[in-house]
Amino acid sequence: AEALTESLKQEDAAGKLILLEVIGQRRTLAASSVVRQLAQSSEVAIRLAAIRTLGNLGQDEDIAFLADRLTSAASAEEVTAVKEALQAACQRVRDREAVAKILIQALAKATGTNRRDLLEVLGVLGGPTALGAVKDAARSQDPDLQDAATAVLGNWLSADVAAVLWDLIQENAAPRYRVRLIRGYIRVARQFSVPDAERLAMCRNALQVSDRPDECRLVMDVLSRNPSAQGLAIAAAEVDRPGMQGVACETVVTIAEKLGEDVPGLREALAKVVEKATDPGVKARAQAILKKLQ
């Protein structure tokens, strides 16, 4: 490590580029301070290479340096390099909460598109502190911050975002982004491992606040993927909702087929499908299940 660090100080430009790549690949943390110096080089190629290397090293000092560098980057190319380095570093850190505080301090000083960049980095980092900061940004009166923060929350990488999304939906903190928040909320129920009771509650919540058939259809997909008697009842109740008759009828039948057994409310739900379904295929499937139950 010492030999690499000393060589990095002494090599010419071509040698520095090679060594920076090696240091990044090996995660030679001892070279971090020298790499940070090179990340301020007047030579663009060296500066960008050093920035990328800092992303691989990923120490707190490197992240603090990169967060500050984001606001003083000399070009769009450098901004992209710094942002990618920060995202790479955030996937390596051990203490996410400490790093979140570093990024939040940078966010407080940032302006313009740099704030969006830092919010997206917080999204990659994850953890309670990062999530709280992005939630605060979504509650901001600044439309740009609201836009960036709700986009990040909609693609959050862990299920703990559900409570935050639901709070924002109920608060109408960002009414312009209501559909985005609802879709993000449904996405958690669809993609993440959550207790069955919690998933069902989320489906009920989403249907309660969804004004458009598009989001209601997404909820029906969640119910179809996770068949249960309770989900069947939720889908059956949607058959009479405007714009939902077709997908709700199909969801009822799909759940019934997957359950493969008689459950409370099943016969009533299927009878409703036979009465209301406009798709002959769906009606026939419902009739076939009812016949087996007799």
Coordinates of C-alpha atoms in Angstrom, one line a residue:
A1 CA 0.0 0.0 0.0
E2 CA 2.8 2.4 0.9
A3 CA 4.6 1.6 -2.3
L4 CA 1.5 2.2 -4.4
T5 CA 0.9 5.5 -2.7
E6 CA 4.5 6.7 -3.2
S7 CA 4.4 5.7 -6.8
L8 CA 1.1 7.6 -7.3
K9 CA 2.8 10.8 -6.1
Q10 CA 5.8 10.4 -8.4
E11 CA 4.4 8.9 -11.7
D12 CA 3.7 10.9 -14.8
A13 CA 0.2 11.3 -16.0
A14 CA -0.1 8.0 -17.8
G15 CA 1.4 6.2 -14.8
K16 CA -1.0 7.9 -12.4
L17 CA -4.0 6.8 -14.5
I18 CA -2.9 3.2 -14.3
L19 CA -2.2 3.3 -10.6
L20 CA -5.5 5.0 -9.9
E21 CA -7.3 2.1 -11.5
V22 CA -5.2 -0.4 -9.5
I23 CA -5.8 1.4 -6.3
G24 CA -9.6 1.4 -6.9
Q25 CA -9.7 -2.2 -7.8
R26 CA -7.6 -3.2 -4.7
R27 CA -9.4 -0.7 -2.5
T28 CA -6.0 0.6 -1.2
L29 CA -7.5 2.8 1.5
A30 CA -4.1 4.1 2.6
A31 CA -3.9 6.0 -0.7
S32 CA -7.1 7.9 -0.1
S33 CA -5.6 11.3 0.8
V34 CA -3.4 11.3 -2.3
V35 CA -6.3 10.3 -4.5
R36 CA -8.3 13.2 -3.1
Q37 CA -5.5 15.5 -4.0
L38 CA -5.5 14.2 -7.6
A39 CA -9.3 14.6 -7.7
Q40 CA -8.5 18.3 -7.8
S41 CA -5.9 18.1 -10.5
S42 CA -6.0 20.6 -13.4
E43 CA -5.7 17.6 -15.8
V44 CA -9.2 16.5 -16.6
A45 CA -8.3 12.8 -17.2
I46 CA -6.5 12.5 -13.9
R47 CA -9.2 14.4 -12.0
L48 CA -12.0 12.1 -13.4
A49 CA -10.0 9.0 -12.8
A50 CA -9.3 10.0 -9.2
I51 CA -13.0 10.8 -8.6
R52 CA -13.9 7.3 -9.9
T53 CA -11.3 5.8 -7.6
L54 CA -12.7 7.6 -4.6
G55 CA -16.0 5.9 -5.3
N56 CA -14.3 2.5 -5.0
L57 CA -12.5 3.5 -1.8
G58 CA -15.7 4.7 -0.2
Q59 CA -14.4 6.1 3.1
D60 CA -16.3 8.7 5.0
E61 CA -13.6 11.3 4.1
D62 CA -13.9 10.4 0.5
I63 CA -17.7 10.7 0.5
A64 CA -17.5 14.1 2.3
F65 CA -15.0 15.3 -0.3
L66 CA -17.2 14.0 -3.2
A67 CA -20.3 15.6 -1.8
D68 CA -18.6 19.0 -1.7
R69 CA -17.0 18.4 -5.1
L70 CA -20.4 17.9 -6.6
T71 CA -21.2 21.6 -6.1
S72 CA -17.9 22.8 -7.6
A73 CA -17.6 20.4 -10.5
A74 CA -16.2 22.0 -13.6
S75 CA -18.4 20.3 -16.2
A76 CA -21.4 18.1 -16.7
E77 CA -19.1 15.2 -17.3
E78 CA -17.5 15.8 -13.9
V79 CA -20.9 16.1 -12.2
T80 CA -21.8 12.7 -13.6
A81 CA -18.5 11.2 -12.5
V82 CA -18.9 12.5 -8.9
K83 CA -22.5 11.4 -8.7
E84 CA -21.6 7.9 -9.9
A85 CA -18.7 7.8 -7.5
L86 CA -20.9 8.8 -4.6
Q87 CA -23.5 6.1 -5.5
A88 CA -20.7 3.5 -5.7
A89 CA -19.3 4.6 -2.4
C90 CA -22.7 4.4 -0.7
Q91 CA -22.9 0.7 -1.6
R92 CA -19.7 0.0 0.3
V93 CA -20.1 2.0 3.5
R94 CA -20.6 0.3 6.9
D95 CA -22.2 3.1 8.8
R96 CA -25.0 4.3 6.6
E97 CA -26.4 6.6 9.3
A98 CA -23.0 8.5 9.6
V99 CA -22.7 8.8 5.8
A100 CA -26.3 10.0 5.6
K101 CA -25.5 12.9 7.9
I102 CA -22.6 13.9 5.7
L103 CA -24.8 13.9 2.6
I104 CA -27.6 15.8 4.4
Q105 CA -25.1 18.5 5.4
A106 CA -24.1 18.8 1.7
L107 CA -27.7 18.9 0.7
A108 CA -28.4 21.8 3.0
K109 CA -25.7 23.8 1.2
A110 CA -26.4 22.6 -2.4
T111 CA -28.5 24.4 -5.0
G112 CA -30.2 23.6 -8.3
T113 CA -29.7 20.2 -9.8
N114 CA -27.1 19.3 -7.2
R115 CA -29.8 18.9 -4.7
R116 CA -31.6 16.4 -7.0
D117 CA -28.2 14.5 -7.4
L118 CA -27.7 14.3 -3.6
L119 CA -31.3 13.1 -3.0
E120 CA -30.7 10.3 -5.6
V121 CA -27.5 9.4 -3.8
L122 CA -29.4 9.3 -0.5
G123 CA -31.8 6.9 -2.2
V124 CA -29.0 4.6 -3.1
L125 CA -27.6 4.8 0.4
G126 CA -30.9 4.0 2.2
G127 CA -31.4 3.7 5.9
P128 CA -33.7 5.6 8.3
T129 CA -31.7 8.9 8.4
A130 CA -31.5 9.1 4.6
L131 CA -35.2 8.2 4.3
G132 CA -36.1 10.9 6.8
A133 CA -34.2 13.5 4.8
V134 CA -35.8 12.6 1.6
K135 CA -39.2 12.7 3.3
D136 CA -38.5 16.2 4.5
A137 CA -37.5 17.3 1.0
A138 CA -40.8 15.9 -0.3
R139 CA -42.6 18.0 2.2
S140 CA -40.7 21.1 1.1
Q141 CA -42.5 24.1 -0.5
D142 CA -39.9 24.0 -3.2
P143 CA -41.4 22.3 -6.3
D144 CA -38.0 21.2 -7.6
L145 CA -37.2 19.5 -4.2
Q146 CA -40.7 17.9 -4.1
D147 CA -40.3 16.6 -7.6
A148 CA -36.8 15.1 -6.9
A149 CA -37.7 13.7 -3.5
T150 CA -41.0 12.0 -4.6
A151 CA -39.2 10.4 -7.5
V152 CA -36.5 9.0 -5.2
L153 CA -39.2 7.7 -2.7
G154 CA -41.1 6.1 -5.5
N155 CA -38.0 3.9 -6.3
W156 CA -36.8 3.4 -2.7
L157 CA -34.9 0.1 -2.3
S158 CA -36.5 -1.1 1.0
A159 CA -40.0 -1.7 2.3
D160 CA -39.7 0.9 5.1
V161 CA -40.5 3.6 2.6
A162 CA -44.2 2.4 2.7
A163 CA -45.0 4.3 5.9
V164 CA -43.4 7.5 4.5
L165 CA -45.3 7.3 1.2
W166 CA -48.5 6.7 3.1
D167 CA -47.9 9.7 5.4
L168 CA -47.3 11.9 2.3
I169 CA -50.3 10.6 0.5
Q170 CA -52.5 11.3 3.5
E171 CA -51.0 14.7 4.2
N172 CA -51.2 15.8 0.5
A173 CA -47.8 17.2 1.1
A174 CA -47.1 17.0 -2.6
P175 CA -50.5 17.0 -4.4
R176 CA -48.9 17.4 -7.8
Y177 CA -47.1 14.1 -7.3
R178 CA -50.0 12.1 -5.7
V179 CA -50.1 9.5 -8.4
R180 CA -46.3 9.0 -8.2
L181 CA -46.6 8.5 -4.4
I182 CA -49.5 6.0 -4.7
R183 CA -47.7 4.0 -7.4
G184 CA -44.6 3.9 -5.2
Y185 CA -46.7 2.7 -2.3
I186 CA -48.3 -0.1 -4.4
R187 CA -44.8 -1.0 -5.7
V188 CA -43.8 -1.9 -2.2
A189 CA -46.7 -4.2 -1.8
R190 CA -45.9 -5.8 -5.1
Q191 CA -42.2 -6.1 -5.0
F192 CA -41.1 -6.4 -1.4
S193 CA -41.4 -9.2 1.2
V194 CA -43.9 -7.8 3.7
P195 CA -46.3 -9.7 6.1
D196 CA -49.5 -10.8 4.4
A197 CA -51.7 -8.7 6.7
E198 CA -49.6 -5.6 6.0
R199 CA -49.8 -6.2 2.2
L200 CA -53.6 -6.5 2.4
A201 CA -53.8 -3.4 4.4
M202 CA -51.7 -1.6 1.9
C203 CA -54.0 -2.8 -0.9
R204 CA -57.0 -1.5 0.9
N205 CA -55.3 1.8 1.6
A206 CA -54.2 2.2 -2.1
L207 CA -57.7 1.5 -3.4
Q208 CA -59.1 4.0 -0.9
V209 CA -57.0 6.9 -2.2
S210 CA -56.7 5.9 -5.9
D211 CA -59.0 8.0 -8.2
R212 CA -57.8 6.4 -11.4
P213 CA -58.4 2.8 -12.7
D214 CA -54.7 2.5 -13.6
E215 CA -53.6 2.4 -10.0
C216 CA -56.5 0.2 -9.0
R217 CA -55.4 -2.3 -11.7
L218 CA -52.0 -2.3 -10.1
V219 CA -53.6 -3.3 -6.8
M220 CA -55.5 -6.1 -8.5
D221 CA -52.2 -7.4 -9.8
V222 CA -50.8 -7.5 -6.2
L223 CA -53.8 -9.4 -5.0
S224 CA -53.5 -11.9 -7.9
R225 CA -49.9 -12.5 -7.1
N226 CA -50.6 -13.1 -3.4
P227 CA -53.9 -15.0 -3.4
S228 CA -55.9 -15.1 -0.2
A229 CA -59.5 -15.2 1.0
Q230 CA -59.1 -11.6 2.2
G231 CA -57.7 -10.5 -1.2
L232 CA -60.6 -12.2 -2.9
A233 CA -63.0 -10.1 -0.9
I234 CA -61.2 -6.9 -1.7
A235 CA -61.3 -7.8 -5.4
A236 CA -64.9 -8.7 -5.3
A237 CA -65.8 -5.4 -3.8
E238 CA -64.1 -3.6 -6.8
V239 CA -66.4 -5.3 -9.4
D240 CA -68.9 -2.5 -9.0
R241 CA -66.3 0.3 -9.2
P242 CA -66.5 2.3 -12.4
G243 CA -63.8 1.3 -14.9
M244 CA -62.9 -1.8 -12.8
Q245 CA -65.5 -4.4 -13.7
G246 CA -63.3 -6.3 -16.1
V247 CA -60.0 -6.5 -14.2
A248 CA -61.8 -7.0 -10.8
C249 CA -63.8 -10.0 -12.2
E250 CA -60.6 -11.5 -13.7
T251 CA -58.8 -11.0 -10.4
V252 CA -61.5 -12.8 -8.5
V253 CA -61.3 -15.8 -10.8
T254 CA -57.5 -15.9 -10.8
I255 CA -57.4 -15.8 -7.0
A256 CA -60.0 -18.5 -6.8
E257 CA -58.1 -20.7 -9.2
K258 CA -54.9 -20.2 -7.3
L259 CA -56.5 -21.0 -3.9
G260 CA -57.9 -24.2 -5.2
E261 CA -60.2 -24.6 -2.3
D262 CA -63.5 -23.3 -0.9
V263 CA -63.0 -20.3 1.4
P264 CA -65.4 -17.9 3.0
G265 CA -67.0 -15.6 0.5
L266 CA -65.7 -17.6 -2.5
R267 CA -69.1 -18.7 -3.9
E268 CA -70.6 -15.3 -3.5
A269 CA -67.7 -13.6 -5.2
L270 CA -67.8 -16.1 -8.2
A271 CA -71.6 -15.7 -8.5
K272 CA -71.0 -11.9 -8.7
V273 CA -68.5 -12.5 -11.5
V274 CA -71.0 -14.7 -13.4
E275 CA -73.5 -11.9 -13.1
K276 CA -71.3 -9.0 -13.9
A277 CA -68.5 -10.2 -16.2
T278 CA -68.6 -9.1 -19.8
D279 CA -65.7 -11.3 -20.9
P280 CA -67.1 -14.8 -21.8
G281 CA -63.9 -16.5 -20.9
V282 CA -63.8 -15.0 -17.4
K283 CA -67.4 -15.9 -16.9
A284 CA -66.8 -19.5 -18.1
R285 CA -63.9 -19.8 -15.7
A286 CA -66.0 -18.6 -12.8
Q287 CA -68.8 -21.1 -13.7
A288 CA -66.3 -23.9 -13.9
I289 CA -65.1 -23.3 -10.4
L290 CA -68.6 -23.0 -9.0
K291 CA -69.5 -26.3 -10.7
K292 CA -66.5 -28.0 -8.9
L293 CA -67.7 -26.6 -5.6
Q294 CA -71.2 -28.1 -5.9

